[in-house]
Coordinates of C-alpha atoms and ligand atoms in Angstrom, one line a residue:
Chain A
S412 CA -80.8 -63.2 14.5
L413 CA -84.3 -62.7 14.5
S414 CA -84.8 -62.1 11.1
E415 CA -82.7 -65.2 10.5
K416 CA -84.8 -67.3 12.4
I417 CA -87.8 -66.0 10.8
Q418 CA -86.7 -66.8 7.3
A419 CA -85.7 -70.1 8.5
V420 CA -88.7 -70.8 9.8
F421 CA -90.5 -70.3 6.1
K422 CA -87.8 -71.5 4.3
K423 CA -88.0 -74.9 6.2
L424 CA -92.2 -75.0 5.3
R425 CA -91.3 -73.7 1.9
N426 CA -89.2 -76.9 1.4
Q427 CA -91.8 -79.1 3.1
G428 CA -94.5 -77.3 0.4
K429 CA -96.8 -75.7 2.1
I430 CA -96.5 -72.0 3.7
T431 CA -99.8 -72.3 5.8
E432 CA -101.0 -69.9 9.1
E433 CA -99.5 -72.8 11.2
S434 CA -96.0 -71.1 9.7
L435 CA -97.0 -67.9 10.7
Q436 CA -97.7 -69.1 14.1
E437 CA -94.1 -70.7 14.4
A438 CA -92.7 -67.5 13.1
L439 CA -94.4 -65.7 15.7
R440 CA -93.1 -67.8 18.5
E441 CA -89.9 -66.8 17.5
V442 CA -90.6 -63.4 17.8
R443 CA -92.0 -63.8 21.0
R444 CA -89.0 -66.0 22.4
A445 CA -86.7 -63.2 21.1
L446 CA -88.7 -60.2 22.4
L447 CA -88.7 -62.3 25.9
E448 CA -85.1 -62.6 26.0
A449 CA -84.9 -58.8 25.2
D450 CA -86.6 -58.6 28.3
V451 CA -90.1 -56.7 26.7
N452 CA -92.7 -57.1 29.1
L453 CA -95.1 -60.2 28.5
G454 CA -98.4 -58.7 28.7
V455 CA -96.7 -56.2 25.8
V456 CA -95.1 -59.2 23.7
K457 CA -98.9 -61.0 23.8
E458 CA -100.2 -57.6 22.2
F459 CA -97.7 -56.6 20.0
I460 CA -97.8 -60.6 18.4
T461 CA -101.6 -60.2 17.6
R462 CA -100.6 -56.8 15.8
I463 CA -98.1 -58.6 14.2
K464 CA -100.5 -61.4 13.5
E465 CA -103.4 -59.2 12.2
K466 CA -101.0 -56.9 9.8
A467 CA -99.0 -60.4 8.2
L468 CA -102.4 -61.6 7.2
G469 CA -104.0 -58.1 6.3
Q470 CA -101.2 -58.2 3.9
D471 CA -101.4 -61.7 2.6
V472 CA -98.1 -62.5 3.7
L473 CA -98.4 -66.4 3.3
E474 CA -99.2 -65.5 -0.5
S475 CA -96.3 -63.6 -0.9
L476 CA -92.7 -64.6 -2.5
T477 CA -90.9 -64.0 0.4
P478 CA -92.9 -64.1 3.7
G479 CA -90.2 -64.7 5.9
Q480 CA -88.9 -61.0 4.3
Q481 CA -92.3 -59.8 5.1
V482 CA -92.6 -60.7 8.6
V483 CA -89.5 -59.5 9.5
K484 CA -90.0 -56.0 7.8
I485 CA -93.6 -56.3 9.7
V486 CA -92.2 -56.8 12.9
H487 CA -89.2 -54.1 12.5
E488 CA -92.3 -51.7 11.2
E489 CA -94.5 -52.3 14.1
L490 CA -92.0 -51.8 16.7
I491 CA -90.3 -48.5 15.5
N492 CA -94.2 -47.3 15.4
L493 CA -94.8 -48.2 18.7
L494 CA -91.5 -47.1 20.4
G495 CA -92.5 -43.9 18.4
G496 CA -92.1 -41.2 16.6
T497 CA -91.4 -37.2 16.6
R498 CA -88.7 -35.9 18.6
E499 CA -90.1 -34.0 21.0
P500 CA -88.2 -30.6 22.7
L501 CA -87.9 -30.3 26.4
A502 CA -90.8 -27.9 27.8
T503 CA -89.8 -24.1 28.2
G504 CA -91.1 -22.3 30.8
S505 CA -90.2 -18.6 33.0
P506 CA -88.6 -21.1 34.5
A507 CA -89.6 -24.4 33.0
V508 CA -89.0 -26.9 36.1
I509 CA -87.9 -30.4 35.1
L510 CA -88.7 -33.2 38.1
M511 CA -86.6 -36.3 37.8
V512 CA -87.9 -39.2 39.5
G513 CA -87.4 -43.1 39.6
L514 CA -86.1 -46.1 41.5
Q515 CA -82.9 -46.3 43.5
G516 CA -79.9 -46.3 41.2
S517 CA -81.4 -46.0 37.9
G518 CA -79.2 -42.7 37.1
K519 CA -81.3 -39.6 37.9
T520 CA -78.5 -37.8 39.7
T521 CA -76.0 -38.2 36.8
T522 CA -78.5 -37.8 34.2
S523 CA -79.3 -34.7 35.9
A524 CA -76.1 -33.1 35.3
K525 CA -76.2 -34.3 31.7
L526 CA -79.5 -32.6 31.2
A527 CA -78.0 -29.1 32.8
L528 CA -74.8 -29.4 30.6
H529 CA -76.9 -30.2 27.3
L530 CA -79.6 -27.4 28.0
K531 CA -76.3 -24.9 28.9
K532 CA -74.7 -25.7 25.4
Q533 CA -78.1 -24.8 24.0
G534 CA -77.7 -21.6 25.4
H535 CA -80.0 -21.9 28.3
S536 CA -79.3 -21.0 31.9
P537 CA -80.3 -24.1 34.2
L538 CA -80.0 -24.6 38.0
L539 CA -79.9 -27.8 39.4
V540 CA -81.5 -28.4 42.8
A541 CA -80.4 -30.8 45.0
A542 CA -84.1 -32.1 46.5
D543 CA -82.4 -36.1 47.7
I544 CA -82.3 -35.5 51.0
Y545 CA -81.8 -38.8 52.1
R546 CA -78.9 -40.8 50.2
P547 CA -75.7 -40.1 51.9
A548 CA -73.4 -37.7 50.1
A549 CA -76.6 -37.0 47.4
I550 CA -76.2 -33.5 47.5
K551 CA -72.3 -33.7 47.5
Q552 CA -72.6 -36.0 44.5
L553 CA -74.6 -33.2 42.6
Q554 CA -72.4 -30.7 43.7
V555 CA -69.4 -32.2 42.2
L556 CA -70.8 -32.6 39.1
G557 CA -72.2 -29.1 38.8
K558 CA -68.9 -28.2 39.1
Q559 CA -67.6 -30.2 36.7
I560 CA -70.0 -28.7 34.2
G561 CA -69.9 -25.4 35.5
V562 CA -73.8 -25.6 36.4
P563 CA -75.1 -24.0 39.7
V564 CA -76.2 -26.4 42.4
F565 CA -79.0 -25.1 44.7
A566 CA -78.6 -26.9 48.3
L567 CA -80.4 -26.6 51.4
E568 CA -79.6 -28.1 54.6
D569 CA -82.1 -29.7 57.0
E570 CA -85.2 -28.7 54.4
K571 CA -88.0 -31.2 53.2
P572 CA -87.8 -31.1 49.2
L573 CA -91.1 -29.1 48.9
E574 CA -89.1 -25.9 50.6
I575 CA -86.0 -26.3 48.7
V576 CA -87.6 -26.2 45.5
R577 CA -89.6 -23.1 47.0
Q578 CA -86.4 -21.4 47.6
A579 CA -84.9 -22.7 44.6
L580 CA -87.5 -20.7 42.7
E581 CA -86.7 -18.0 44.4
Q582 CA -83.2 -17.7 43.7
G583 CA -83.8 -16.6 39.9
G584 CA -81.2 -15.9 36.8
H585 CA -82.6 -19.3 35.5
D586 CA -84.4 -20.4 32.9
T587 CA -84.9 -23.8 33.8
L588 CA -84.7 -25.8 37.2
I589 CA -83.7 -29.4 37.1
V590 CA -84.7 -31.6 40.3
D591 CA -83.0 -34.7 41.5
T592 CA -84.9 -36.4 43.5
A593 CA -83.8 -39.6 45.9
G594 CA -84.5 -42.9 44.4
R595 CA -87.8 -44.5 45.7
L596 CA -89.8 -47.7 45.4
H597 CA -93.0 -46.8 43.5
I598 CA -95.2 -49.1 46.4
D599 CA -93.5 -46.6 48.9
E600 CA -96.7 -44.7 49.6
A601 CA -95.1 -41.9 51.9
L602 CA -92.9 -41.1 49.2
M603 CA -94.9 -41.2 46.0
G604 CA -96.8 -39.2 48.0
E605 CA -94.1 -36.6 48.2
L606 CA -93.3 -36.4 44.4
H607 CA -97.1 -36.1 44.2
G608 CA -97.0 -33.3 46.7
L609 CA -94.0 -31.5 44.5
K610 CA -95.9 -32.0 41.1
E611 CA -99.2 -30.7 42.6
T612 CA -97.4 -27.5 44.2
F613 CA -95.1 -26.5 41.3
K614 CA -96.5 -28.1 38.2
P615 CA -93.4 -29.2 36.6
Q616 CA -93.3 -28.2 33.0
E617 CA -91.5 -31.8 32.6
I618 CA -91.4 -35.1 34.8
L619 CA -89.0 -37.5 33.7
L620 CA -88.5 -40.9 34.6
V621 CA -85.2 -42.2 34.4
V622 CA -84.9 -45.9 33.8
D623 CA -82.2 -48.2 34.0
A624 CA -81.9 -49.8 30.3
M625 CA -81.1 -53.0 31.8
T626 CA -84.7 -53.3 33.6
G627 CA -86.5 -56.6 33.1
Q628 CA -90.5 -57.5 33.4
D629 CA -90.8 -55.0 36.4
A630 CA -90.9 -52.0 34.1
V631 CA -94.3 -52.3 33.4
K632 CA -95.6 -52.7 37.0
M633 CA -93.2 -49.4 38.0
S634 CA -93.6 -47.0 35.1
E635 CA -97.6 -47.6 35.2
A636 CA -97.3 -46.7 39.2
F637 CA -94.9 -43.7 38.5
N638 CA -97.2 -42.6 35.7
Q639 CA -100.9 -43.0 37.4
T640 CA -99.4 -40.8 40.4
L641 CA -97.5 -38.2 38.3
G642 CA -98.8 -38.3 34.9
L643 CA -95.1 -38.3 33.5
S644 CA -94.3 -36.2 30.3
G645 CA -91.7 -38.5 29.3
V646 CA -88.8 -41.4 30.0
I647 CA -84.9 -41.3 29.8
L648 CA -83.4 -44.7 29.2
T649 CA -79.9 -45.1 31.2
K650 CA -76.9 -47.3 30.7
M651 CA -77.7 -47.9 27.4
D652 CA -73.5 -48.4 26.9
G653 CA -74.6 -51.7 28.5
D654 CA -74.9 -54.8 26.1
T655 CA -78.7 -55.1 27.6
R656 CA -81.2 -55.5 24.8
G657 CA -83.3 -53.0 26.2
G658 CA -87.0 -54.2 26.2
A659 CA -87.4 -52.1 28.9
A660 CA -87.8 -49.4 26.3
M661 CA -90.9 -51.2 24.6
S662 CA -92.7 -51.9 27.9
V663 CA -92.2 -48.3 29.5
R664 CA -93.1 -46.6 25.9
K665 CA -96.2 -48.7 25.5
V666 CA -98.1 -48.8 29.2
T667 CA -97.2 -44.9 29.6
G668 CA -97.8 -43.6 26.3
C669 CA -94.7 -41.4 27.0
P670 CA -92.0 -40.5 24.9
I671 CA -88.3 -41.4 25.4
K672 CA -86.6 -38.4 25.4
F673 CA -83.3 -39.2 25.6
V674 CA -80.7 -42.1 26.1
A675 CA -78.1 -41.9 28.4
A676 CA -74.8 -44.1 27.0
G677 CA -72.3 -43.7 29.6
E678 CA -70.8 -42.2 33.0
K679 CA -69.5 -39.1 31.2
L680 CA -71.6 -36.1 31.5
D681 CA -71.9 -35.4 28.0
A682 CA -73.0 -38.8 27.3
L683 CA -76.3 -37.5 26.5
E684 CA -78.6 -38.1 23.3
P685 CA -81.5 -37.9 21.4
F686 CA -84.0 -40.9 21.4
H687 CA -83.5 -43.0 17.7
P688 CA -86.7 -45.9 18.0
D689 CA -85.1 -47.5 14.7
R690 CA -81.6 -48.1 16.4
I691 CA -83.4 -49.6 19.8
A692 CA -85.5 -51.6 17.5
T693 CA -82.9 -53.4 15.9
R694 CA -80.8 -53.8 19.3
I695 CA -84.3 -55.2 21.2
L696 CA -84.9 -57.6 18.4
G697 CA -81.4 -58.9 18.5
Chain B
V617 CA -103.9 -73.5 39.7
L618 CA -107.5 -72.4 41.0
G619 CA -110.0 -73.0 38.3
H620 CA -108.5 -75.8 36.3
T621 CA -109.6 -79.0 37.2
R622 CA -106.9 -81.0 35.6
V623 CA -103.2 -80.2 34.7
D624 CA -103.6 -79.0 31.1
E625 CA -102.0 -77.0 28.5
D626 CA -104.0 -74.2 30.0
L627 CA -103.1 -74.5 33.2
L628 CA -99.0 -75.0 32.3
Q629 CA -99.4 -71.7 30.2
D630 CA -100.8 -69.7 33.2
L631 CA -97.5 -71.2 35.3
E632 CA -95.2 -70.0 32.9
E633 CA -96.1 -67.1 32.6
I634 CA -96.1 -66.3 36.0
L635 CA -92.1 -67.4 35.9
L636 CA -91.4 -65.2 33.0
E637 CA -92.9 -62.5 34.7
S638 CA -90.8 -63.1 37.5
D639 CA -87.5 -62.8 34.9
V640 CA -86.7 -66.6 35.1
G641 CA -86.3 -66.2 31.6
V642 CA -87.4 -68.4 28.8
S643 CA -85.1 -71.0 29.2
V644 CA -85.3 -71.9 32.4
S645 CA -89.1 -71.5 32.2
E646 CA -89.8 -73.9 29.7
E647 CA -87.2 -76.5 31.3
V648 CA -89.7 -76.5 34.7
I649 CA -92.6 -76.4 32.6
D650 CA -91.4 -79.7 30.5
H651 CA -90.8 -81.1 33.6
L652 CA -94.3 -80.5 35.1
R653 CA -95.8 -81.6 31.6
K654 CA -94.0 -84.9 32.0
K655 CA -94.2 -85.3 35.8
A656 CA -98.0 -84.5 35.5
K657 CA -98.7 -87.6 32.6
A658 CA -95.9 -89.9 34.7
A659 CA -97.3 -89.3 38.2
Q660 CA -100.7 -88.4 37.6
L661 CA -100.8 -85.2 39.4
S662 CA -103.7 -83.3 39.8
P663 CA -103.8 -79.6 40.0
E664 CA -103.7 -79.2 43.7
D665 CA -100.0 -81.2 43.8
I666 CA -98.6 -78.6 41.1
P667 CA -97.2 -75.6 43.8
E668 CA -95.4 -77.8 45.7
E669 CA -93.7 -79.9 42.6
M670 CA -92.9 -76.7 40.8
G671 CA -91.5 -74.8 44.1
N672 CA -89.3 -78.5 45.1
Y673 CA -88.2 -78.3 41.1
L674 CA -87.7 -74.5 41.2
E675 CA -85.6 -74.9 44.6
G676 CA -83.4 -77.6 43.0
Y677 CA -81.8 -75.1 41.2
L678 CA -80.6 -73.1 44.1
G679 CA -79.6 -75.8 46.4
E680 CA -79.5 -75.5 50.2
G681 CA -79.0 -72.0 51.4
T682 CA -75.4 -71.1 51.4
P683 CA -74.9 -67.8 53.6
I684 CA -71.7 -65.4 53.8
R685 CA -69.6 -67.2 56.4
L686 CA -66.2 -65.6 57.2
E687 CA -63.5 -67.8 58.9
R688 CA -62.9 -66.8 62.9
G689 CA -59.0 -65.9 63.4
K690 CA -58.2 -65.6 59.9
F691 CA -58.0 -62.6 57.6
N692 CA -61.3 -62.4 55.3
V693 CA -61.3 -60.0 52.3
V694 CA -64.8 -59.4 51.0
M695 CA -64.9 -57.8 47.8
V696 CA -68.6 -56.2 46.1
V697 CA -68.3 -56.0 42.6
G698 CA -71.0 -55.5 39.8
V699 CA -72.5 -53.0 37.3
N700 CA -73.4 -49.5 38.3
G701 CA -76.2 -48.4 40.8
T702 CA -77.1 -51.6 42.0
G703 CA -76.3 -51.1 45.6
K704 CA -72.8 -52.3 46.0
T705 CA -71.6 -49.3 48.7
T706 CA -75.1 -49.2 50.5
T707 CA -74.4 -53.6 51.0
V708 CA -71.1 -53.0 52.3
G709 CA -72.6 -50.7 54.8
K710 CA -74.8 -53.6 55.8
L711 CA -72.3 -56.0 55.7
A712 CA -69.7 -54.1 57.9
N713 CA -72.7 -53.9 60.5
R714 CA -73.3 -57.3 60.3
F715 CA -69.7 -58.3 60.9
Q716 CA -69.2 -55.6 63.3
A717 CA -72.3 -57.2 65.3
E718 CA -70.7 -60.6 64.7
G719 CA -67.9 -59.8 67.0
F720 CA -65.4 -59.5 64.0
K721 CA -63.3 -56.3 63.7
P722 CA -64.1 -54.9 60.2
L723 CA -62.3 -52.3 58.0
I724 CA -63.3 -50.8 54.5
A725 CA -61.5 -50.0 51.4
A726 CA -62.9 -47.0 49.6
A727 CA -61.6 -48.6 46.3
D728 CA -64.3 -46.3 44.1
T729 CA -62.0 -43.4 43.2
F730 CA -63.7 -42.7 40.4
R731 CA -67.2 -41.5 41.0
A732 CA -68.4 -38.2 42.4
A733 CA -69.0 -38.3 46.2
A734 CA -68.2 -42.3 46.2
I735 CA -65.7 -42.1 49.1
E736 CA -68.1 -39.1 51.0
Q737 CA -70.9 -41.6 50.7
L738 CA -69.2 -45.0 52.0
E739 CA -67.7 -42.7 55.0
I740 CA -71.2 -42.0 56.1
W741 CA -71.5 -45.5 55.8
G742 CA -69.0 -46.6 57.8
K743 CA -69.7 -44.0 60.7
R744 CA -73.4 -45.4 60.9
A745 CA -71.7 -49.6 61.4
D746 CA -69.0 -48.0 63.2
V747 CA -66.2 -49.2 61.1
P748 CA -63.2 -47.2 59.7
V749 CA -62.8 -46.8 55.9
I750 CA -59.4 -46.5 54.2
R751 CA -59.5 -43.6 51.7
H752 CA -57.2 -41.7 49.2
K753 CA -58.2 -38.8 47.2
E754 CA -61.0 -38.9 44.6
G755 CA -59.3 -39.7 41.6
G756 CA -56.6 -41.9 42.6
D757 CA -55.5 -45.1 42.2
S758 CA -58.4 -47.8 43.1
A759 CA -55.6 -50.8 43.3
A760 CA -53.2 -48.6 45.4
V761 CA -56.4 -47.8 47.7
V762 CA -56.7 -51.7 47.9
F763 CA -53.1 -52.2 48.8
D764 CA -53.0 -49.7 51.7
S765 CA -56.1 -51.0 53.0
I766 CA -54.8 -54.9 52.9
K767 CA -51.5 -53.5 54.7
A768 CA -53.3 -51.5 57.3
G769 CA -56.4 -54.3 57.6
Q770 CA -53.2 -56.5 58.5
A771 CA -51.5 -53.8 60.7
R772 CA -54.6 -53.1 62.9
G773 CA -55.6 -56.5 63.4
A774 CA -58.6 -56.2 61.6
D775 CA -60.2 -59.8 60.6
V776 CA -62.7 -58.9 57.5
L777 CA -61.8 -56.2 54.8
L778 CA -64.7 -54.8 52.9
I779 CA -63.7 -53.7 49.1
D780 CA -66.1 -51.5 47.7
T781 CA -65.3 -51.0 44.1
A782 CA -66.9 -49.0 41.3
G783 CA -69.9 -49.8 39.5
R784 CA -68.7 -50.7 36.1
L785 CA -70.8 -52.3 32.9
H786 CA -69.0 -55.5 31.9
N787 CA -68.8 -54.8 28.3
K788 CA -66.3 -51.8 29.2
A789 CA -62.8 -54.0 28.8
N790 CA -60.6 -51.4 30.7
L791 CA -62.9 -51.1 33.6
M792 CA -63.0 -55.2 33.8
S793 CA -59.1 -55.1 33.7
E794 CA -59.2 -52.7 36.6
L795 CA -61.0 -55.2 38.2
E796 CA -58.8 -58.1 37.4
K797 CA -55.8 -56.2 39.1
I798 CA -57.3 -55.3 42.2
R799 CA -58.1 -59.3 42.5
R800 CA -54.6 -59.8 41.5
I801 CA -53.6 -57.8 44.1
V802 CA -55.9 -59.3 46.9
D803 CA -54.4 -62.7 45.6
R804 CA -50.8 -61.5 45.9
E805 CA -50.8 -59.7 49.4
A806 CA -53.3 -62.0 51.3
P807 CA -52.7 -65.0 49.6
D808 CA -54.0 -67.0 53.0
A809 CA -57.1 -64.9 53.3
Y810 CA -60.7 -66.2 52.9
H811 CA -61.9 -64.4 50.1
E812 CA -65.7 -63.8 49.1
V813 CA -66.2 -62.1 45.9
L814 CA -69.6 -60.9 45.6
L815 CA -71.9 -59.5 42.4
V816 CA -73.9 -57.5 43.4
L817 CA -77.1 -57.8 41.3
D818 CA -80.4 -55.4 41.3
A819 CA -83.5 -57.4 41.9
T820 CA -84.9 -55.3 39.0
T821 CA -82.4 -56.6 36.0
G822 CA -83.8 -58.6 33.5
Q823 CA -82.0 -61.5 31.3
N824 CA -79.0 -59.2 31.6
G825 CA -78.3 -60.1 35.0
L826 CA -77.1 -63.7 33.3
K827 CA -74.5 -62.0 31.2
Q828 CA -73.3 -60.1 34.0
A829 CA -72.4 -63.0 36.0
E830 CA -70.8 -65.0 33.3
V831 CA -68.4 -61.9 32.7
F832 CA -67.7 -60.8 36.0
K833 CA -67.2 -64.6 36.9
E834 CA -64.8 -64.8 34.4
I835 CA -62.8 -61.9 35.5
V836 CA -63.0 -61.9 39.2
K837 CA -64.0 -65.6 40.4
L838 CA -67.1 -64.9 41.8
T839 CA -68.2 -66.7 45.2
G840 CA -71.8 -65.7 45.2
V841 CA -74.3 -62.8 44.7
V842 CA -76.5 -60.5 46.7
L843 CA -79.8 -59.8 45.3
T844 CA -80.8 -56.3 46.4
K845 CA -84.1 -54.0 46.3
L846 CA -86.0 -57.5 46.6
D847 CA -88.2 -55.0 49.0
G848 CA -89.6 -53.9 45.5
T849 CA -92.1 -55.9 43.4
A850 CA -89.5 -57.0 41.1
K851 CA -88.8 -61.3 41.7
G852 CA -85.2 -61.4 40.4
G853 CA -86.0 -64.6 38.9
V854 CA -82.5 -64.4 36.8
I855 CA -80.7 -66.1 39.9
F856 CA -82.2 -69.3 38.1
S857 CA -80.0 -69.2 35.3
I858 CA -77.1 -67.6 37.0
A859 CA -77.6 -71.1 39.6
R860 CA -78.0 -73.4 36.5
D861 CA -75.6 -72.3 33.8
L862 CA -73.0 -70.5 36.4
G863 CA -73.1 -72.3 39.8
I864 CA -72.8 -69.1 41.7
P865 CA -75.5 -69.2 44.7
V866 CA -77.2 -66.1 46.2
K867 CA -75.7 -65.8 49.6
A868 CA -77.8 -62.7 50.9
I869 CA -80.9 -60.0 50.0
G870 CA -81.0 -56.6 50.3
L871 CA -84.6 -55.7 51.7
G872 CA -84.3 -51.5 52.3
E873 CA -81.9 -48.7 52.5
K874 CA -81.3 -49.1 56.3
L875 CA -78.1 -50.9 57.8
E876 CA -79.5 -53.7 59.0
D877 CA -81.9 -54.1 55.7
L878 CA -79.7 -57.6 54.6
K879 CA -80.4 -61.1 55.3
D880 CA -79.6 -64.3 54.2
F881 CA -80.6 -66.0 51.0
N882 CA -83.7 -68.2 52.1
P883 CA -84.3 -70.7 48.8
K884 CA -87.6 -71.6 50.4
L885 CA -89.1 -67.9 50.9
F886 CA -87.4 -67.1 47.7
V887 CA -89.4 -69.7 45.7
K888 CA -92.5 -68.6 47.8
A889 CA -92.6 -64.9 47.3
L890 CA -92.3 -65.9 43.2
F891 CA -96.2 -67.1 43.5
G892 CA -96.7 -64.6 46.5
Ligands
GTP1591 N1 -72.3 -46.8 32.2 C1 -73.2 -45.9 32.8 N2 -73.4 -45.5 33.9 C2 -74.4 -44.6 34.3 C3 -75.2 -44.1 33.5 N3 -76.0 -43.4 34.3 C4 -75.4 -43.7 35.1 N4 -74.3 -44.2 35.4 C5 -73.8 -44.3 36.6 O1 -74.8 -45.5 37.3 C6 -74.9 -45.0 39.1 C7 -76.0 -44.7 39.5 O2 -76.1 -43.2 39.1 P1 -76.9 -42.2 40.0 O3 -77.0 -41.0 39.1 O4 -76.1 -42.1 41.3 O5 -78.2 -43.0 40.2 P2 -79.3 -42.0 40.7 O6 -80.5 -42.5 40.4 O7 -79.3 -40.5 41.2 O8 -79.2 -43.2 42.3 P3 -80.5 -43.0 43.8 O9 -80.3 -41.4 43.9 O10 -79.7 -43.9 44.8 O11 -81.7 -43.6 43.5 C8 -73.4 -44.1 39.0 O12 -72.6 -45.0 39.0 C9 -73.6 -43.7 37.6 O13 -72.3 -43.2 37.4 C10 -75.0 -44.3 31.8 O14 -75.6 -43.9 31.0 N5 -74.1 -45.4 31.9
GTP1592 N1 -85.3 -50.4 48.3 C1 -84.0 -50.5 48.4 N2 -83.0 -49.6 47.6 C2 -81.7 -50.2 47.9 C3 -81.0 -50.9 48.1 N3 -80.2 -51.2 48.0 C4 -79.4 -50.1 47.7 N4 -80.6 -49.3 47.8 C5 -80.2 -47.7 47.0 O1 -80.0 -47.7 45.8 C6 -79.2 -46.9 45.2 C7 -77.9 -47.2 45.0 O2 -77.2 -47.5 45.9 P1 -75.5 -48.1 46.1 O3 -75.1 -48.3 47.1 O4 -75.0 -46.1 45.7 O5 -75.3 -48.4 44.4 P2 -73.7 -49.0 44.1 O6 -73.9 -50.0 43.3 O7 -72.7 -48.7 45.1 O8 -73.6 -47.4 43.2 P3 -72.3 -47.4 42.4 O9 -71.5 -47.3 42.8 O10 -72.7 -46.1 41.6 O11 -72.4 -48.3 40.8 C8 -79.4 -46.1 46.7 O12 -80.3 -45.1 46.8 C9 -79.5 -46.8 47.8 O13 -80.0 -46.6 48.7 C10 -82.2 -52.4 48.7 O14 -81.7 -53.4 49.1 N5 -83.5 -51.8 48.5
MG1593 MG1 -79.4 -40.0 42.9
MG1594 MG1 -71.1 -47.1 45.2

């Protein structure tokens, strides 16, 4: 584990009778390696290491009796700070509109249904809106999921997403609309424009970026692009029931500044949990 | 390379960063940079020599391009496997279309009997490719679909059976043993068939892609990888580790969401795109 490797660095150097800034450098190289292997974006890693080094020197780690332990503690704390902080509830409205966005296959449709079930259990009256008009059987997929959880799904044949959401809002009787959109590349101008149009027209209370936890270095480019076009309000990390370290969480959080609102860890519709920064930090550090 | 007057640690570090940012991973990146460092010294390389040297070394991991090559006049079984959402169903549609165009008589087995509307999604792709789809009802036994599809294929004189399987995380033992069972049925019912078992891997995936390949290889003996979503900005660099550590070649790449968006894997172009 990383903490064992860091301890080993200082133990070896202590046995050589000297703990210097060089030993801190070596410990930081272990941290860098661990974060890169965990898929944290390179730029984010570099900034993080700089912060760790400042803190370590600032806390006179090199004078301490247990420099290894100190460094591990700083890394852990800094990571938890970065992944942040308070549990933010979903925004409300009358009705609240939640827009689900992200790359192809990240888990938007499944997560939309999970979110609907979560809200229903809390006593809300959600409506799922099928605004993916491109993917084969996307509407059917959402309808099947909606039926499983007893949440209505609004869908229209042969209409564009703008019109679908407009008519969904005219339905009334629901305090929250969860709009499932088609997966798209952040470099697809037309499709990003479509999302921008939805945002400008309906001013959603939440725009949630659904991110696959196994995403690698590309997490920064794509989340930055979605954030710049839409102004995200939050992130949902999916497929956390896999064994990926999940460094994308750190990258996306750092680069967008958005809170990670939920973690999805399973294919069943009750597999949605609040985000626990300490658990994710431990996992990323390996 | 531009702006460097000699091959020094600064240049090597810049190159290493390009590799890391392409998901090549720490281990392979270090190996490549070590090679460049040694070669630069031994052969007195200048910065202008570096791109070609690095390109050749990277291509060395990937070997010659190995396309998906079916055997004419034989029964072929092409099974796609992989974790959730990587593009398996879409890739089956693309492959069915390609094989049809190449003069084969394909048949599709809808062996994802679990996920909502998975069968309907595949049926639409089958219609687009003009290839029939064998299906049971949602919630049925996927192994039974595969068994029936092999029988149907043999009865109809189909010469390639494409099997779409449900997405599954490799750390789920029960799901992996379901896949193993499907593989056994194929081996048992079509023992003389040419088998292609393709891991469909999303190019946006980081180092976990290596773990995926390891476990799927162990369970279903992979013959290749289809790297999808390369039309995005992700580089798919994890395939170098997959080649080096597991010897599994990338055979095709997905470049979009339409029927024709599948190409043979070209190692030279792939390496070039890392620095593009
Ligand atoms: N194991 C696991 N699978 C998940 C999770 N979330 C989604 N999935 C699966 O991931 C696959 C893709 O999910 P979808 O909901 O279709 O993804 P999407 O973002 O809507 O896909 P597009 O609409 O094509 O962009 C499906 O097989 C889901 O069952 C999760 O938290 N864990
Ligand atoms: N841009 C792009 N999108 C792709 C590509 N291949 C597949 N997709 C999209 O990725 C999403 C998921 O594709 P699927 O074919 O449903 O993936 P899957 O692996 O079958 O998913 P599960 O069965 O749920 O595990 C869909 O929105 C596809 O259109 C590709 O090469 N490029
Ligand atoms: Mg969807
Ligand atoms: Mg599928």
